[in-house]
């Protein structure tokens, strides 16, 4: 694949063309910093958004944050997609919401705030990071993939630390690399017999929680930018729908299908 930079297009006024009207999109991790931005963009583009998260309180905050945003409609659903009984979770989602046209998976745990060298990582932190950042993704994929039609799309997010050394946060990098591997294998195994699968490898993203900690830059893409990009993929629009692996590193580099050498 070639490396083809292009700007992530921001519609001048997304309300002019709500191209997701009539479509239902499941956002797993909608209560998170990236998830709330994605949810907001999908609502602006007309989607019915099923916002999944484990915490009722966090979903209520999401409903407040997106209050008045439309023309889409928000359906918060407190559910744990990392529950080992994937079949039961899948049935609950299908019974309550019917058919889905697309899904976006944006879950994970940043790990301990203080940088920890690899050899000092405790077994407890290791186990928690594997559970929250790898097992949870495996189980969420197991729930969601069979819910989507062949003309639907599943968009999964992984961090750029999948590709590089990540001193002080080895488990974030290791689980990102493993997630990328899972998604590439899923794409190959489905080979057109399931929904279109997109693995987005993302750089640092502007979110409200991270900005509140002073971690922010106008050079970065936002959660809403990722939401608009995911919306295009789900709607099968734009130049990137045939690319299962994409890199969205920052505003200047746009969408790439390989890392710059
Ligand atoms: N923000 C960035 O700059 C950036 C860059 C690269 C990669 N990432 C990665 O993208 C992911 C989301 O980032 P974020 O900034 O949005 O994080 P965040 O604000 O902490 O949100 C994390 C989300 O993941 C969900 N979650 C966590 N553990 C889960 C589990 N075991 N099962 C199901 N859901 C779980 C949380 O849902 P609940 O409400 O259910 O707890 C929450 O919605 C993280 O993995 C992060 O490492 C972020």
CSV table of N, CA, C and O in Angstrom, one decimal, residues 93-187:
chain,number,residue,atom,x,y,z
A,93,UNK,N,-28.3,-6.3,23.1
A,93,UNK,CA,-28.1,-5.2,22.1
A,93,UNK,C,-29.1,-5.3,21.0
A,93,UNK,O,-29.8,-4.4,20.6
A,94,UNK,N,-29.2,-6.5,20.4
A,94,UNK,CA,-30.1,-6.7,19.2
A,94,UNK,C,-31.6,-6.6,19.7
A,94,UNK,O,-32.4,-6.0,18.9
A,95,UNK,N,-31.9,-7.1,20.8
A,95,UNK,CA,-33.3,-7.1,21.3
A,95,UNK,C,-33.7,-5.6,21.5
A,95,UNK,O,-34.8,-5.2,21.2
A,96,UNK,N,-32.8,-4.8,22.0
A,96,UNK,CA,-33.2,-3.5,22.4
A,96,UNK,C,-33.2,-2.5,21.2
A,96,UNK,O,-34.0,-1.6,21.0
A,97,UNK,N,-32.2,-2.7,20.3
A,97,UNK,CA,-31.9,-1.7,19.2
A,97,UNK,C,-32.1,-2.2,17.8
A,97,UNK,O,-32.1,-1.4,16.9
A,98,UNK,N,-32.4,-3.5,17.6
A,98,UNK,CA,-32.6,-4.0,16.3
A,98,UNK,C,-31.3,-4.1,15.5
A,98,UNK,O,-30.3,-4.5,16.0
A,99,UNK,N,-31.4,-3.6,14.3
A,99,UNK,CA,-30.2,-3.8,13.3
A,99,UNK,C,-29.3,-2.6,13.5
A,99,UNK,O,-29.7,-1.5,13.7
A,100,UNK,N,-28.0,-2.9,13.3
A,100,UNK,CA,-26.9,-1.9,13.3
A,100,UNK,C,-26.3,-1.8,11.9
A,100,UNK,O,-26.2,-2.8,11.2
A,101,UNK,N,-26.0,-0.6,11.5
A,101,UNK,CA,-25.3,-0.4,10.3
A,101,UNK,C,-23.8,-0.3,10.4
A,101,UNK,O,-23.0,-0.5,9.5
A,102,UNK,N,-23.4,0.1,11.6
A,102,UNK,CA,-21.9,0.3,11.8
A,102,UNK,C,-21.6,0.3,13.3
A,102,UNK,O,-22.5,0.4,14.1
A,103,UNK,N,-20.4,0.2,13.6
A,103,UNK,CA,-19.9,0.3,15.0
A,103,UNK,C,-18.5,0.9,15.1
A,103,UNK,O,-17.7,0.8,14.1
A,104,UNK,N,-18.3,1.6,16.2
A,104,UNK,CA,-17.0,2.2,16.4
A,104,UNK,C,-16.6,1.7,17.8
A,104,UNK,O,-17.3,1.9,18.8
A,105,UNK,N,-15.4,1.2,17.9
A,105,UNK,CA,-14.9,0.7,19.2
A,105,UNK,C,-13.7,1.6,19.7
A,105,UNK,O,-12.7,1.6,19.0
A,106,UNK,N,-14.0,2.3,20.8
A,106,UNK,CA,-13.0,3.2,21.3
A,106,UNK,C,-12.9,3.0,22.8
A,106,UNK,O,-13.3,3.9,23.6
A,107,UNK,N,-12.4,1.9,23.2
A,107,UNK,CA,-12.3,1.6,24.7
A,107,UNK,C,-10.8,1.4,25.1
A,107,UNK,O,-10.0,1.1,24.2
A,108,UNK,N,-10.6,1.5,26.3
A,108,UNK,CA,-9.2,1.3,26.8
A,108,UNK,C,-8.9,2.0,28.1
A,108,UNK,O,-9.7,2.8,28.6
A,109,UNK,N,-7.8,1.7,28.6
A,109,UNK,CA,-7.3,2.2,29.9
A,109,UNK,C,-5.9,2.7,29.8
A,109,UNK,O,-5.1,2.1,29.2
A,110,UNK,N,-5.7,4.0,30.2
A,110,UNK,CA,-4.4,4.6,30.0
A,110,UNK,C,-3.4,4.0,30.9
A,110,UNK,O,-2.2,4.3,30.8
A,111,UNK,N,-3.8,3.3,32.0
A,111,UNK,CA,-2.8,2.7,32.9
A,111,UNK,C,-2.4,3.7,33.9
A,111,UNK,O,-2.9,4.8,34.0
A,112,UNK,N,-1.5,3.3,34.8
A,112,UNK,CA,-1.1,4.2,35.9
A,112,UNK,C,-0.5,5.5,35.3
A,112,UNK,O,0.2,5.5,34.3
A,113,UNK,N,-0.8,6.7,36.0
A,113,UNK,CA,-0.4,8.0,35.4
A,113,UNK,C,1.1,8.1,35.4
A,113,UNK,O,1.7,8.8,34.6
A,114,UNK,N,1.8,7.5,36.4
A,114,UNK,CA,3.2,7.7,36.5
A,114,UNK,C,3.9,6.7,35.5
A,114,UNK,O,3.6,5.5,35.5
A,115,UNK,N,4.9,7.2,34.7
A,115,UNK,CA,5.6,6.4,33.8
A,115,UNK,C,6.3,5.2,34.6
A,115,UNK,O,6.9,5.5,35.7
A,116,UNK,N,6.3,4.0,34.1
A,116,UNK,CA,6.9,2.9,34.8
A,116,UNK,C,7.7,2.1,33.8
A,116,UNK,O,7.2,1.6,32.8
A,117,UNK,N,9.1,2.0,34.1
A,117,UNK,CA,9.9,1.2,33.2
A,117,UNK,C,9.4,-0.3,33.1
A,117,UNK,O,8.8,-0.8,34.1
A,118,UNK,N,9.5,-0.9,32.0
A,118,UNK,CA,8.9,-2.2,31.7
A,118,UNK,C,9.3,-3.2,32.9
A,118,UNK,O,8.4,-3.9,33.3
A,119,UNK,N,10.5,-3.2,33.3
A,119,UNK,CA,10.9,-4.3,34.2
A,119,UNK,C,10.4,-4.0,35.6
A,119,UNK,O,10.4,-4.9,36.5
A,120,UNK,N,9.8,-2.8,35.8
A,120,UNK,CA,9.2,-2.5,37.1
A,120,UNK,C,7.7,-2.6,37.1
A,120,UNK,O,7.0,-2.4,38.1
A,121,UNK,N,7.1,-3.0,36.0
A,121,UNK,CA,5.6,-3.2,35.9
A,121,UNK,C,5.2,-4.4,36.8
A,121,UNK,O,5.8,-5.5,36.7
A,122,UNK,N,4.3,-4.1,37.7
A,122,UNK,CA,3.8,-5.2,38.6
A,122,UNK,C,2.9,-6.2,37.9
A,122,UNK,O,2.3,-5.9,36.9
A,123,UNK,N,2.8,-7.4,38.4
A,123,UNK,CA,1.9,-8.4,37.8
A,123,UNK,C,0.5,-7.9,37.8
A,123,UNK,O,-0.3,-8.1,36.9
A,124,UNK,N,0.1,-7.1,38.9
A,124,UNK,CA,-1.3,-6.6,39.0
A,124,UNK,C,-1.6,-5.6,37.8
A,124,UNK,O,-2.6,-5.7,37.2
A,125,UNK,N,-0.6,-4.7,37.6
A,125,UNK,CA,-0.8,-3.8,36.5
A,125,UNK,C,-0.8,-4.5,35.2
A,125,UNK,O,-1.6,-4.2,34.3
A,126,UNK,N,0.1,-5.5,35.0
A,126,UNK,CA,0.1,-6.2,33.8
A,126,UNK,C,-1.2,-6.9,33.5
A,126,UNK,O,-1.8,-6.7,32.4
A,127,UNK,N,-1.8,-7.6,34.5
A,127,UNK,CA,-3.1,-8.3,34.3
A,127,UNK,C,-4.2,-7.3,34.0
A,127,UNK,O,-5.0,-7.5,33.2
A,128,UNK,N,-4.2,-6.1,34.7
A,128,UNK,CA,-5.3,-5.2,34.5
A,128,UNK,C,-5.2,-4.6,33.1
A,128,UNK,O,-6.2,-4.4,32.4
A,129,UNK,N,-4.0,-4.3,32.7
A,129,UNK,CA,-3.8,-3.7,31.3
A,129,UNK,C,-4.2,-4.7,30.2
A,129,UNK,O,-4.8,-4.3,29.2
A,130,UNK,N,-3.8,-5.9,30.4
A,130,UNK,CA,-4.2,-7.0,29.4
A,130,UNK,C,-5.8,-7.1,29.4
A,130,UNK,O,-6.4,-7.2,28.3
A,131,UNK,N,-6.4,-7.1,30.6
A,131,UNK,CA,-7.8,-7.2,30.7
A,131,UNK,C,-8.5,-6.0,30.0
A,131,UNK,O,-9.4,-6.2,29.2
A,132,UNK,N,-8.1,-4.8,30.4
A,132,UNK,CA,-8.8,-3.6,29.9
A,132,UNK,C,-8.5,-3.3,28.4
A,132,UNK,O,-9.3,-2.7,27.7
A,133,UNK,N,-7.3,-3.6,28.0
A,133,UNK,CA,-6.8,-3.1,26.7
A,133,UNK,C,-6.7,-4.2,25.6
A,133,UNK,O,-6.4,-3.9,24.5
A,134,UNK,N,-6.9,-5.4,26.0
A,134,UNK,CA,-6.8,-6.5,25.0
A,134,UNK,C,-8.0,-7.5,25.1
A,134,UNK,O,-8.7,-7.6,24.2
A,135,UNK,N,-8.2,-8.1,26.3
A,135,UNK,CA,-9.3,-9.0,26.4
A,135,UNK,C,-10.6,-8.3,26.1
A,135,UNK,O,-11.5,-8.9,25.5
A,136,UNK,N,-10.7,-7.1,26.6
A,136,UNK,CA,-12.0,-6.3,26.4
A,136,UNK,C,-12.2,-6.1,24.9
A,136,UNK,O,-13.3,-6.2,24.5
A,137,UNK,N,-11.2,-5.8,24.2
A,137,UNK,CA,-11.3,-5.6,22.7
A,137,UNK,C,-11.7,-6.9,22.0
A,137,UNK,O,-12.6,-6.9,21.1
A,138,UNK,N,-11.0,-8.0,22.4
A,138,UNK,CA,-11.4,-9.3,21.8
A,138,UNK,C,-12.9,-9.6,22.1
A,138,UNK,O,-13.6,-10.0,21.1
A,139,UNK,N,-13.3,-9.4,23.3
A,139,UNK,CA,-14.7,-9.7,23.6
A,139,UNK,C,-15.7,-8.8,22.9
A,139,UNK,O,-16.7,-9.2,22.4
A,140,UNK,N,-15.3,-7.5,22.8
A,140,UNK,CA,-16.2,-6.5,22.2
A,140,UNK,C,-16.3,-6.9,20.7
A,140,UNK,O,-17.4,-6.8,20.1
A,141,UNK,N,-15.2,-7.3,20.1
A,141,UNK,CA,-15.2,-7.7,18.7
A,141,UNK,C,-16.1,-8.9,18.5
A,141,UNK,O,-16.9,-9.0,17.5
A,142,UNK,N,-16.1,-9.8,19.5
A,142,UNK,CA,-16.9,-11.1,19.5
A,142,UNK,C,-18.4,-10.7,19.6
A,142,UNK,O,-19.2,-11.4,19.0
A,143,UNK,N,-18.7,-9.7,20.4
A,143,UNK,CA,-20.1,-9.3,20.5
A,143,UNK,C,-20.5,-8.6,19.2
A,143,UNK,O,-21.6,-8.9,18.6
A,144,UNK,N,-19.7,-7.6,18.7
A,144,UNK,CA,-20.2,-6.7,17.7
A,144,UNK,C,-20.2,-7.2,16.3
A,144,UNK,O,-21.1,-7.0,15.5
A,145,UNK,N,-19.1,-7.9,15.9
A,145,UNK,CA,-18.9,-8.3,14.5
A,145,UNK,C,-20.2,-9.0,13.9
A,145,UNK,O,-20.7,-8.7,12.9
A,146,UNK,N,-20.7,-10.0,14.7
A,146,UNK,CA,-21.9,-10.7,14.1
A,146,UNK,C,-23.1,-9.9,14.0
A,146,UNK,O,-24.1,-10.3,13.4
A,147,UNK,N,-23.2,-8.7,14.7
A,147,UNK,CA,-24.3,-7.9,14.7
A,147,UNK,C,-24.4,-7.0,13.4
A,147,UNK,O,-25.4,-6.4,13.1
A,148,UNK,N,-23.3,-7.0,12.7
A,148,UNK,CA,-23.2,-6.1,11.6
A,148,UNK,C,-23.4,-6.8,10.2
A,148,UNK,O,-22.9,-7.9,10.0
A,149,UNK,N,-24.1,-6.1,9.3
A,149,UNK,CA,-24.4,-6.7,8.0
A,149,UNK,C,-23.1,-6.7,7.1
A,149,UNK,O,-22.2,-5.9,7.4
A,150,UNK,N,-23.1,-7.4,6.0
A,150,UNK,CA,-22.0,-7.5,5.1
A,150,UNK,C,-21.7,-6.1,4.5
A,150,UNK,O,-20.6,-5.7,4.3
A,151,UNK,N,-22.8,-5.3,4.4
A,151,UNK,CA,-22.5,-3.9,3.8
A,151,UNK,C,-22.3,-2.9,5.0
A,151,UNK,O,-22.3,-1.7,4.7
A,152,UNK,N,-22.2,-3.4,6.2
A,152,UNK,CA,-21.9,-2.5,7.3
A,152,UNK,C,-20.4,-2.3,7.5
A,152,UNK,O,-19.6,-2.9,6.8
A,153,UNK,N,-20.0,-1.6,8.6
A,153,UNK,CA,-18.6,-1.4,8.8
A,153,UNK,C,-18.3,-1.3,10.3
A,153,UNK,O,-19.1,-0.8,11.1
A,154,UNK,N,-17.2,-1.9,10.7
A,154,UNK,CA,-16.7,-1.9,12.1
A,154,UNK,C,-15.4,-1.0,12.1
A,154,UNK,O,-14.5,-1.4,11.3
A,155,UNK,N,-15.4,0.0,12.9
A,155,UNK,CA,-14.2,0.9,12.9
A,155,UNK,C,-13.6,0.7,14.3
A,155,UNK,O,-14.3,0.9,15.3
A,156,UNK,N,-12.3,0.3,14.4
A,156,UNK,CA,-11.7,0.1,15.7
A,156,UNK,C,-10.5,1.0,15.8
A,156,UNK,O,-9.8,1.3,14.8
A,157,UNK,N,-10.2,1.6,17.0
A,157,UNK,CA,-9.1,2.5,17.2
A,157,UNK,C,-8.0,1.8,17.9
A,157,UNK,O,-8.2,1.1,18.9
A,158,UNK,N,-6.8,2.1,17.5
A,158,UNK,CA,-5.5,1.6,18.2
A,158,UNK,C,-4.6,2.8,18.2
A,158,UNK,O,-4.6,3.6,17.2
A,159,UNK,N,-3.7,2.9,19.2
A,159,UNK,CA,-2.8,4.0,19.3
A,159,UNK,C,-1.5,3.7,18.5
A,159,UNK,O,-1.1,2.6,18.3
A,160,UNK,N,-0.8,4.8,18.1
A,160,UNK,CA,0.4,4.8,17.3
A,160,UNK,C,1.5,4.0,18.1
A,160,UNK,O,2.5,3.5,17.5
A,161,UNK,N,1.4,3.9,19.4
A,161,UNK,CA,2.4,3.2,20.2
A,161,UNK,C,2.4,1.7,19.8
A,161,UNK,O,3.3,1.0,20.2
A,162,UNK,N,1.5,1.3,19.0
A,162,UNK,CA,1.5,-0.1,18.4
A,162,UNK,C,2.8,-0.3,17.5
A,162,UNK,O,3.3,-1.4,17.3
A,163,UNK,N,3.3,0.9,17.0
A,163,UNK,CA,4.4,0.8,16.0
A,163,UNK,C,5.8,1.2,16.5
A,163,UNK,O,6.7,1.1,15.8
A,164,UNK,N,5.8,1.8,17.7
A,164,UNK,CA,7.1,2.4,18.2
A,164,UNK,C,7.4,2.0,19.6
A,164,UNK,O,6.5,1.5,20.3
A,165,UNK,N,8.6,2.2,20.1
A,165,UNK,CA,8.9,2.0,21.5
A,165,UNK,C,8.1,3.0,22.3
A,165,UNK,O,7.9,4.1,21.8
A,166,UNK,N,7.7,2.6,23.5
A,166,UNK,CA,6.8,3.5,24.3
A,166,UNK,C,7.3,3.5,25.7
A,166,UNK,O,6.7,2.9,26.6
A,167,UNK,N,8.5,4.1,25.9
A,167,UNK,CA,9.1,4.0,27.3
A,167,UNK,C,8.2,4.6,28.3
A,167,UNK,O,7.6,5.6,28.2
A,168,UNK,N,8.1,3.8,29.4
A,168,UNK,CA,7.3,4.2,30.6
A,168,UNK,C,5.9,3.7,30.5
A,168,UNK,O,5.1,3.8,31.5
A,169,UNK,N,5.4,3.3,29.3
A,169,UNK,CA,4.0,2.8,29.2
A,169,UNK,C,4.0,1.6,28.3
A,169,UNK,O,3.3,1.5,27.3
A,170,UNK,N,4.9,0.6,28.6
A,170,UNK,CA,5.1,-0.6,27.8
A,170,UNK,C,3.8,-1.3,27.5
A,170,UNK,O,3.6,-1.8,26.4
A,171,UNK,N,2.9,-1.4,28.5
A,171,UNK,CA,1.7,-2.2,28.3
A,171,UNK,C,0.7,-1.5,27.3
A,171,UNK,O,-0.1,-2.2,26.6
A,172,UNK,N,0.7,-0.1,27.3
A,172,UNK,CA,-0.1,0.6,26.3
A,172,UNK,C,0.3,0.2,24.9
A,172,UNK,O,-0.4,-0.1,24.0
A,173,UNK,N,1.7,0.3,24.7
A,173,UNK,CA,2.2,0.0,23.4
A,173,UNK,C,2.0,-1.5,23.0
A,173,UNK,O,1.6,-1.8,21.9
A,174,UNK,N,2.3,-2.4,24.0
A,174,UNK,CA,2.1,-3.8,23.7
A,174,UNK,C,0.7,-4.2,23.3
A,174,UNK,O,0.4,-5.0,22.4
A,175,UNK,N,-0.3,-3.7,24.1
A,175,UNK,CA,-1.7,-4.0,23.8
A,175,UNK,C,-2.1,-3.3,22.5
A,175,UNK,O,-2.9,-3.9,21.8
A,176,UNK,N,-1.6,-2.1,22.2
A,176,UNK,CA,-2.0,-1.5,20.9
A,176,UNK,C,-1.5,-2.4,19.8
A,176,UNK,O,-2.2,-2.6,18.8
A,177,UNK,N,-0.2,-2.9,19.9
A,177,UNK,CA,0.3,-3.7,18.8
A,177,UNK,C,-0.5,-5.0,18.7
A,177,UNK,O,-0.8,-5.5,17.6
A,178,UNK,N,-0.9,-5.6,19.8
A,178,UNK,CA,-1.7,-6.8,19.8
A,178,UNK,C,-3.1,-6.6,19.2
A,178,UNK,O,-3.6,-7.4,18.4
A,179,UNK,N,-3.7,-5.4,19.5
A,179,UNK,CA,-5.0,-5.1,19.0
A,179,UNK,C,-4.9,-4.9,17.4
A,179,UNK,O,-5.8,-5.4,16.7
A,180,UNK,N,-3.9,-4.3,17.0
A,180,UNK,CA,-3.7,-4.1,15.6
A,180,UNK,C,-3.6,-5.5,14.9
A,180,UNK,O,-4.2,-5.7,13.8
A,181,UNK,N,-2.9,-6.4,15.5
A,181,UNK,CA,-2.7,-7.7,15.0
A,181,UNK,C,-4.1,-8.4,14.9
A,181,UNK,O,-4.5,-9.0,13.9
A,182,UNK,N,-4.9,-8.3,16.0
A,182,UNK,CA,-6.2,-8.9,16.0
A,182,UNK,C,-7.1,-8.4,14.8
A,182,UNK,O,-7.8,-9.2,14.2
A,183,UNK,N,-7.1,-7.1,14.6
A,183,UNK,CA,-7.9,-6.5,13.6
A,183,UNK,C,-7.5,-6.9,12.2
A,183,UNK,O,-8.3,-7.2,11.3
A,184,UNK,N,-6.2,-7.0,12.0
A,184,UNK,CA,-5.7,-7.4,10.7
A,184,UNK,C,-6.1,-8.9,10.4
A,184,UNK,O,-6.5,-9.2,9.3
A,185,UNK,N,-6.0,-9.7,11.4
A,185,UNK,CA,-6.4,-11.1,11.3
A,185,UNK,C,-7.9,-11.2,11.0
A,185,UNK,O,-8.3,-12.0,10.2
A,186,UNK,N,-8.7,-10.4,11.8
A,186,UNK,CA,-10.1,-10.5,11.6
A,186,UNK,C,-10.5,-10.1,10.1
A,186,UNK,O,-11.3,-10.7,9.5
A,187,UNK,N,-9.8,-9.0,9.6
A,187,UNK,CA,-10.1,-8.6,8.3
A,187,UNK,C,-9.8,-9.7,7.3
A,187,UNK,O,-10.6,-10.0,6.4
